[in-house]
Amino acid sequence: EIVLTQSPGTLSLSPGERATLSCRASQSVSSSYLAWYQQKPGQAPRLLIYGASSRATGIPDRFSGSGSGTDFTLTISRLEPEDFAVYYCQQYGSSHPYTFGQGTKLEIK
Amino acid sequence: QVQLQESGPGLVKPSGTLSLTCAVSGGSISSSNWWSWIRQPPGKGLEWIGEIYHSGSTNYNPSLKSRVTISVDKSKNQFSLKLSSVTAADTAVYYCARNWPVTMSFDIWGQGTMVTVSS
Protein backbone atom coordinates (compact mmCIF):
# COMPACT_ATOMS: atom_id res chain seq x y z
CA GLU A 1 0.00 0.00 0.00
CA ILE A 2 1.29 3.45 -0.89
CA VAL A 3 0.99 5.82 2.07
CA LEU A 4 0.60 9.52 1.37
CA THR A 5 1.84 11.90 4.07
CA GLN A 6 0.73 15.51 3.85
CA SER A 7 2.45 18.42 5.53
CA PRO A 8 1.94 20.59 7.36
CA GLY A 9 -1.09 19.30 9.21
CA THR A 10 -2.33 22.85 9.62
CA LEU A 11 -1.23 25.94 7.72
CA SER A 12 -2.15 29.38 9.04
CA LEU A 13 -1.96 32.16 6.46
CA SER A 14 -3.64 35.42 5.57
CA PRO A 15 -5.62 36.25 2.43
CA GLY A 16 -3.31 37.37 -0.33
CA GLU A 17 -0.45 35.15 0.86
CA ARG A 18 0.99 32.15 -1.00
CA ALA A 19 0.23 28.64 0.26
CA THR A 20 2.45 25.63 -0.36
CA LEU A 21 1.10 22.21 0.60
CA SER A 22 3.17 19.03 0.42
CA CYS A 23 2.24 15.42 -0.30
CA ARG A 24 4.94 12.77 0.07
CA ALA A 25 4.44 9.16 -1.02
CA SER A 26 6.00 6.10 0.62
CA GLN A 27 6.98 4.85 -2.85
CA SER A 28 7.00 6.29 -6.33
CA VAL A 29 3.63 7.37 -7.73
CA SER A 30 2.85 7.88 -11.38
CA SER A 31 2.38 11.59 -11.97
CA SER A 32 -0.56 10.72 -14.16
CA TYR A 33 -2.37 9.39 -11.12
CA LEU A 34 -1.85 12.06 -8.46
CA ALA A 35 -4.80 14.32 -7.63
CA TRP A 36 -5.66 17.08 -5.17
CA TYR A 37 -9.06 17.87 -3.63
CA GLN A 38 -10.49 20.72 -1.62
CA GLN A 39 -13.09 20.04 1.07
CA LYS A 40 -15.10 22.65 2.94
CA PRO A 41 -17.10 21.87 6.11
CA GLY A 42 -20.24 19.90 5.40
CA GLN A 43 -19.38 19.48 1.72
CA ALA A 44 -18.07 16.71 -0.45
CA PRO A 45 -14.50 16.99 -1.72
CA ARG A 46 -14.00 18.87 -4.99
CA LEU A 47 -11.40 17.84 -7.54
CA LEU A 48 -8.83 20.60 -8.05
CA ILE A 49 -5.83 19.01 -9.76
CA TYR A 50 -5.38 15.75 -11.67
CA GLY A 51 -2.33 14.26 -13.29
CA ALA A 52 -0.25 16.13 -10.67
CA SER A 53 -0.45 19.45 -12.53
CA SER A 54 -3.65 19.77 -14.60
CA ARG A 55 -6.46 21.91 -13.26
CA ALA A 56 -9.94 20.44 -13.27
CA THR A 57 -12.76 22.27 -15.02
CA GLY A 58 -13.60 25.62 -13.46
CA ILE A 59 -10.63 25.70 -11.08
CA PRO A 60 -8.98 29.15 -10.90
CA ASP A 61 -5.44 29.50 -12.16
CA ARG A 62 -4.17 30.55 -8.74
CA PHE A 63 -4.19 26.80 -8.00
CA SER A 64 -1.26 24.85 -9.39
CA GLY A 65 0.22 21.42 -8.86
CA SER A 66 3.70 20.09 -9.39
CA GLY A 67 5.99 17.24 -8.54
CA SER A 68 6.94 13.73 -9.49
CA GLY A 69 8.05 10.44 -8.01
CA THR A 70 7.41 10.69 -4.27
CA ASP A 71 7.11 14.46 -3.77
CA PHE A 72 4.16 16.54 -4.91
CA THR A 73 3.09 20.09 -4.15
CA LEU A 74 -0.11 22.09 -4.35
CA THR A 75 0.43 25.84 -4.53
CA ILE A 76 -2.18 28.54 -4.15
CA SER A 77 -0.56 31.71 -5.42
CA ARG A 78 -2.71 34.33 -3.68
CA LEU A 79 -5.17 33.13 -1.10
CA GLU A 80 -8.77 34.20 -1.42
CA PRO A 81 -11.16 33.95 1.57
CA GLU A 82 -12.93 30.99 -0.06
CA ASP A 83 -9.71 28.97 -0.27
CA PHE A 84 -9.57 28.25 3.45
CA ALA A 85 -10.48 24.57 3.66
CA VAL A 86 -8.96 21.12 4.01
CA TYR A 87 -6.90 19.77 1.11
CA TYR A 88 -6.27 16.11 0.31
CA CYS A 89 -3.93 14.42 -2.11
CA GLN A 90 -4.89 11.07 -3.65
CA GLN A 91 -3.04 8.48 -5.69
CA TYR A 92 -3.91 5.45 -7.75
CA GLY A 93 -1.75 2.35 -7.75
CA SER A 94 -2.34 -1.10 -9.15
CA SER A 95 -1.93 -3.08 -5.93
CA HIS A 96 -4.00 -0.96 -3.57
CA PRO A 97 -6.00 1.10 -5.98
CA TYR A 98 -6.77 4.41 -4.31
CA THR A 99 -5.33 6.04 -1.20
CA PHE A 100 -5.65 9.54 0.23
CA GLY A 101 -3.36 11.64 2.38
CA GLN A 102 -4.55 12.60 5.84
CA GLY A 103 -5.22 16.19 4.77
CA THR A 104 -3.85 19.69 5.37
CA LYS A 105 -6.10 22.24 7.00
CA LEU A 106 -5.58 25.72 5.60
CA GLU A 107 -6.83 28.23 8.15
CA ILE A 108 -7.04 31.99 8.32
CA LYS A 109 -4.29 33.55 10.39
CA GLN B 1 -24.55 17.31 -15.92
CA VAL B 2 -24.14 14.05 -14.03
CA GLN B 3 -25.30 14.14 -10.43
CA LEU B 4 -25.05 11.52 -7.70
CA GLN B 5 -27.34 11.08 -4.71
CA GLU B 6 -26.79 8.68 -1.83
CA SER B 7 -29.66 7.21 0.15
CA GLY B 8 -30.12 4.69 2.95
CA PRO B 9 -30.59 4.30 6.70
CA GLY B 10 -28.72 6.75 8.87
CA LEU B 11 -28.53 4.35 11.82
CA VAL B 12 -27.32 0.75 11.78
CA LYS B 13 -26.97 -1.60 14.74
CA PRO B 14 -23.59 -3.13 15.61
CA SER B 15 -23.00 -6.45 13.83
CA GLY B 16 -25.63 -5.49 11.27
CA THR B 17 -25.27 -4.66 7.59
CA LEU B 18 -24.97 -1.15 6.24
CA SER B 19 -26.81 -0.70 2.93
CA LEU B 20 -26.63 2.40 0.75
CA THR B 21 -27.66 3.26 -2.79
CA CYS B 22 -26.29 5.88 -5.15
CA ALA B 23 -28.65 7.16 -7.84
CA VAL B 24 -27.03 8.51 -11.00
CA SER B 25 -28.89 11.27 -12.85
CA GLY B 26 -28.04 13.33 -15.90
CA GLY B 27 -26.06 10.49 -17.42
CA SER B 28 -25.88 6.73 -17.81
CA ILE B 29 -24.26 4.37 -15.36
CA SER B 30 -23.29 2.37 -18.43
CA SER B 31 -20.87 5.05 -19.60
CA SER B 32 -17.12 4.41 -19.64
CA ASN B 33 -16.70 5.11 -15.95
CA TRP B 34 -16.12 3.15 -12.83
CA TRP B 35 -18.20 4.18 -9.82
CA SER B 36 -16.85 4.28 -6.28
CA TRP B 37 -17.80 4.41 -2.63
CA ILE B 38 -15.62 6.51 -0.32
CA ARG B 39 -16.12 7.17 3.39
CA GLN B 40 -14.99 9.74 5.94
CA PRO B 41 -15.24 9.14 9.71
CA PRO B 42 -16.14 12.26 11.68
CA GLY B 43 -13.21 14.65 11.80
CA LYS B 44 -10.97 12.28 9.85
CA GLY B 45 -9.72 11.70 6.32
CA LEU B 46 -11.02 9.89 3.28
CA GLU B 47 -10.97 6.13 2.72
CA TRP B 48 -11.76 4.47 -0.59
CA ILE B 49 -14.06 1.47 -0.12
CA GLY B 50 -14.43 0.02 -3.60
CA GLU B 51 -15.59 0.50 -7.18
CA ILE B 52 -17.82 -1.09 -9.78
CA TYR B 53 -18.16 -1.00 -13.57
CA HIS B 54 -21.51 -1.33 -15.30
CA SER B 55 -20.55 -4.86 -16.33
CA GLY B 56 -20.51 -5.80 -12.66
CA SER B 57 -16.73 -5.97 -12.31
CA THR B 58 -15.55 -4.79 -8.92
CA ASN B 59 -12.42 -3.83 -7.00
CA TYR B 60 -12.31 -3.45 -3.24
CA ASN B 61 -10.05 -1.94 -0.62
CA PRO B 62 -8.12 -4.94 0.75
CA SER B 63 -8.72 -3.78 4.32
CA LEU B 64 -12.51 -4.00 3.84
CA LYS B 65 -12.79 -6.65 1.15
CA SER B 66 -14.13 -9.41 3.38
CA ARG B 67 -17.11 -7.26 4.44
CA VAL B 68 -17.94 -5.27 1.29
CA THR B 69 -20.23 -5.95 -1.62
CA ILE B 70 -20.87 -3.38 -4.35
CA SER B 71 -23.51 -4.06 -6.98
CA VAL B 72 -25.05 -2.25 -9.94
CA ASP B 73 -28.64 -1.99 -11.19
CA LYS B 74 -28.51 -0.66 -14.74
CA SER B 75 -32.29 -0.62 -15.07
CA LYS B 76 -32.48 1.89 -12.22
CA ASN B 77 -29.24 3.69 -13.12
CA GLN B 78 -27.85 3.16 -9.64
CA PHE B 79 -25.25 1.26 -7.68
CA SER B 80 -25.22 0.04 -4.13
CA LEU B 81 -22.96 -0.69 -1.17
CA LYS B 82 -23.35 -3.36 1.48
CA LEU B 83 -20.96 -3.47 4.43
CA SER B 84 -21.48 -6.34 6.83
CA SER B 85 -20.58 -6.92 10.48
CA VAL B 86 -20.40 -3.20 11.19
CA THR B 87 -18.94 -1.69 14.34
CA ALA B 88 -18.68 1.84 15.67
CA ALA B 89 -15.53 2.23 13.58
CA ASP B 90 -17.73 2.15 10.47
CA THR B 91 -19.52 5.33 11.54
CA ALA B 92 -18.81 7.83 8.79
CA VAL B 93 -20.11 10.00 6.01
CA TYR B 94 -20.39 7.75 2.97
CA TYR B 95 -19.90 9.28 -0.46
CA CYS B 96 -20.47 7.85 -3.89
CA ALA B 97 -18.26 9.21 -6.64
CA ARG B 98 -17.54 8.88 -10.34
CA ASN B 99 -14.08 7.69 -11.34
CA TRP B 100 -12.64 9.75 -14.17
CA PRO B 101 -11.00 7.39 -16.62
CA VAL B 102 -7.33 7.87 -17.52
CA THR B 103 -6.79 10.32 -14.65
CA MET B 104 -7.88 7.81 -11.99
CA SER B 105 -9.34 10.62 -9.91
CA PHE B 106 -12.87 11.30 -8.68
CA ASP B 107 -14.47 14.12 -10.63
CA ILE B 108 -18.08 13.98 -9.45
CA TRP B 109 -19.23 13.31 -5.89
CA GLY B 110 -22.54 12.87 -4.17
CA GLN B 111 -23.33 15.12 -1.22
CA GLY B 112 -22.65 12.28 1.21
CA THR B 113 -24.82 10.55 3.78
CA MET B 114 -24.00 10.12 7.46
CA VAL B 115 -24.28 6.58 8.82
CA THR B 116 -24.00 5.97 12.53
CA VAL B 117 -23.42 2.51 13.98
CA SER B 118 -25.03 2.35 17.38
CA SER B 119 -27.44 0.23 19.37
XYZ file of C-alpha atoms in Angstrom:
228
model
C 0.000 0.000 0.000
C 1.291 3.453 -0.895
C 0.991 5.816 2.074
C 0.605 9.522 1.367
C 1.840 11.899 4.066
C 0.729 15.509 3.851
C 2.449 18.416 5.527
C 1.940 20.589 7.356
C -1.092 19.296 9.213
C -2.334 22.851 9.617
C -1.226 25.939 7.725
C -2.154 29.384 9.040
C -1.963 32.161 6.464
C -3.642 35.424 5.569
C -5.624 36.254 2.435
C -3.305 37.366 -0.333
C -0.446 35.151 0.855
C 0.987 32.153 -0.996
C 0.235 28.642 0.260
C 2.451 25.632 -0.356
C 1.097 22.209 0.601
C 3.166 19.031 0.422
C 2.238 15.422 -0.299
C 4.940 12.770 0.072
C 4.441 9.163 -1.017
C 5.997 6.099 0.619
C 6.981 4.854 -2.854
C 6.995 6.294 -6.328
C 3.632 7.372 -7.733
C 2.851 7.879 -11.383
C 2.384 11.591 -11.968
C -0.564 10.717 -14.162
C -2.366 9.388 -11.118
C -1.851 12.055 -8.456
C -4.795 14.322 -7.633
C -5.658 17.080 -5.171
C -9.056 17.873 -3.628
C -10.495 20.725 -1.615
C -13.093 20.044 1.075
C -15.097 22.651 2.936
C -17.097 21.871 6.108
C -20.237 19.896 5.401
C -19.384 19.476 1.724
C -18.066 16.712 -0.454
C -14.497 16.991 -1.721
C -13.999 18.867 -4.988
C -11.402 17.840 -7.544
C -8.826 20.604 -8.049
C -5.834 19.009 -9.757
C -5.376 15.748 -11.665
C -2.326 14.259 -13.287
C -0.247 16.131 -10.674
C -0.451 19.446 -12.534
C -3.646 19.774 -14.601
C -6.460 21.905 -13.263
C -9.940 20.445 -13.268
C -12.759 22.273 -15.020
C -13.600 25.615 -13.455
C -10.627 25.700 -11.081
C -8.980 29.153 -10.901
C -5.435 29.497 -12.162
C -4.171 30.553 -8.737
C -4.195 26.795 -7.999
C -1.262 24.851 -9.389
C 0.220 21.419 -8.862
C 3.701 20.091 -9.394
C 5.994 17.243 -8.535
C 6.940 13.735 -9.493
C 8.048 10.444 -8.007
C 7.407 10.692 -4.270
C 7.109 14.461 -3.772
C 4.162 16.536 -4.910
C 3.092 20.095 -4.148
C -0.113 22.092 -4.350
C 0.430 25.841 -4.534
C -2.181 28.542 -4.150
C -0.556 31.715 -5.422
C -2.705 34.333 -3.685
C -5.169 33.134 -1.105
C -8.774 34.197 -1.416
C -11.159 33.950 1.567
C -12.932 30.986 -0.056
C -9.705 28.970 -0.268
C -9.566 28.247 3.452
C -10.483 24.573 3.660
C -8.959 21.115 4.013
C -6.902 19.770 1.108
C -6.273 16.108 0.314
C -3.928 14.425 -2.105
C -4.888 11.069 -3.653
C -3.038 8.484 -5.687
C -3.910 5.451 -7.754
C -1.746 2.349 -7.753
C -2.340 -1.098 -9.148
C -1.930 -3.082 -5.932
C -4.001 -0.958 -3.567
C -6.003 1.096 -5.981
C -6.770 4.410 -4.308
C -5.334 6.041 -1.204
C -5.651 9.545 0.230
C -3.359 11.637 2.379
C -4.545 12.601 5.842
C -5.218 16.187 4.771
C -3.850 19.690 5.368
C -6.100 22.238 7.004
C -5.584 25.719 5.602
C -6.833 28.234 8.152
C -7.039 31.986 8.324
C -4.285 33.551 10.392
C -24.547 17.311 -15.922
C -24.144 14.051 -14.027
C -25.297 14.144 -10.428
C -25.052 11.521 -7.704
C -27.342 11.079 -4.707
C -26.788 8.681 -1.830
C -29.660 7.208 0.154
C -30.118 4.695 2.946
C -30.593 4.299 6.696
C -28.725 6.753 8.873
C -28.532 4.354 11.817
C -27.323 0.749 11.782
C -26.968 -1.600 14.743
C -23.591 -3.134 15.609
C -22.996 -6.451 13.832
C -25.627 -5.488 11.273
C -25.274 -4.661 7.590
C -24.967 -1.146 6.238
C -26.809 -0.699 2.929
C -26.635 2.404 0.753
C -27.663 3.261 -2.790
C -26.289 5.880 -5.152
C -28.647 7.156 -7.835
C -27.032 8.513 -10.996
C -28.892 11.271 -12.846
C -28.038 13.330 -15.903
C -26.059 10.489 -17.424
C -25.877 6.733 -17.811
C -24.257 4.372 -15.358
C -23.288 2.369 -18.435
C -20.868 5.054 -19.599
C -17.122 4.405 -19.639
C -16.703 5.106 -15.947
C -16.118 3.150 -12.825
C -18.199 4.180 -9.820
C -16.850 4.279 -6.276
C -17.804 4.411 -2.632
C -15.620 6.506 -0.315
C -16.118 7.173 3.386
C -14.987 9.736 5.942
C -15.241 9.143 9.708
C -16.145 12.263 11.681
C -13.205 14.649 11.798
C -10.969 12.280 9.847
C -9.717 11.703 6.315
C -11.024 9.886 3.276
C -10.970 6.135 2.719
C -11.756 4.467 -0.595
C -14.062 1.469 -0.124
C -14.426 0.017 -3.596
C -15.593 0.504 -7.179
C -17.823 -1.088 -9.780
C -18.158 -0.997 -13.571
C -21.507 -1.329 -15.296
C -20.545 -4.860 -16.331
C -20.512 -5.798 -12.656
C -16.728 -5.974 -12.308
C -15.552 -4.793 -8.916
C -12.418 -3.834 -7.005
C -12.309 -3.452 -3.244
C -10.045 -1.937 -0.617
C -8.118 -4.944 0.747
C -8.721 -3.776 4.317
C -12.514 -3.999 3.838
C -12.787 -6.646 1.152
C -14.133 -9.411 3.385
C -17.109 -7.264 4.436
C -17.940 -5.270 1.293
C -20.233 -5.954 -1.624
C -20.872 -3.382 -4.351
C -23.512 -4.061 -6.979
C -25.055 -2.252 -9.938
C -28.638 -1.988 -11.194
C -28.507 -0.657 -14.740
C -32.294 -0.618 -15.072
C -32.482 1.894 -12.219
C -29.242 3.691 -13.115
C -27.846 3.158 -9.636
C -25.252 1.256 -7.684
C -25.222 0.036 -4.127
C -22.965 -0.687 -1.169
C -23.347 -3.357 1.476
C -20.961 -3.470 4.430
C -21.482 -6.337 6.833
C -20.581 -6.918 10.481
C -20.404 -3.200 11.192
C -18.935 -1.688 14.337
C -18.676 1.845 15.671
C -15.528 2.228 13.577
C -17.725 2.153 10.471
C -19.521 5.332 11.543
C -18.808 7.830 8.790
C -20.110 10.001 6.007
C -20.387 7.752 2.972
C -19.898 9.283 -0.463
C -20.469 7.848 -3.890
C -18.263 9.213 -6.638
C -17.541 8.883 -10.340
C -14.083 7.693 -11.336
C -12.645 9.751 -14.167
C -10.996 7.390 -16.624
C -7.328 7.875 -17.525
C -6.791 10.324 -14.645
C -7.875 7.805 -11.992
C -9.341 10.619 -9.912
C -12.869 11.303 -8.678
C -14.471 14.117 -10.634
C -18.076 13.980 -9.447
C -19.226 13.310 -5.887
C -22.538 12.870 -4.167
C -23.333 15.115 -1.217
C -22.653 12.281 1.214
C -24.816 10.546 3.783
C -24.003 10.117 7.464
C -24.280 6.582 8.825
C -24.001 5.971 12.531
C -23.423 2.505 13.982
C -25.031 2.349 17.383
C -27.441 0.231 19.369
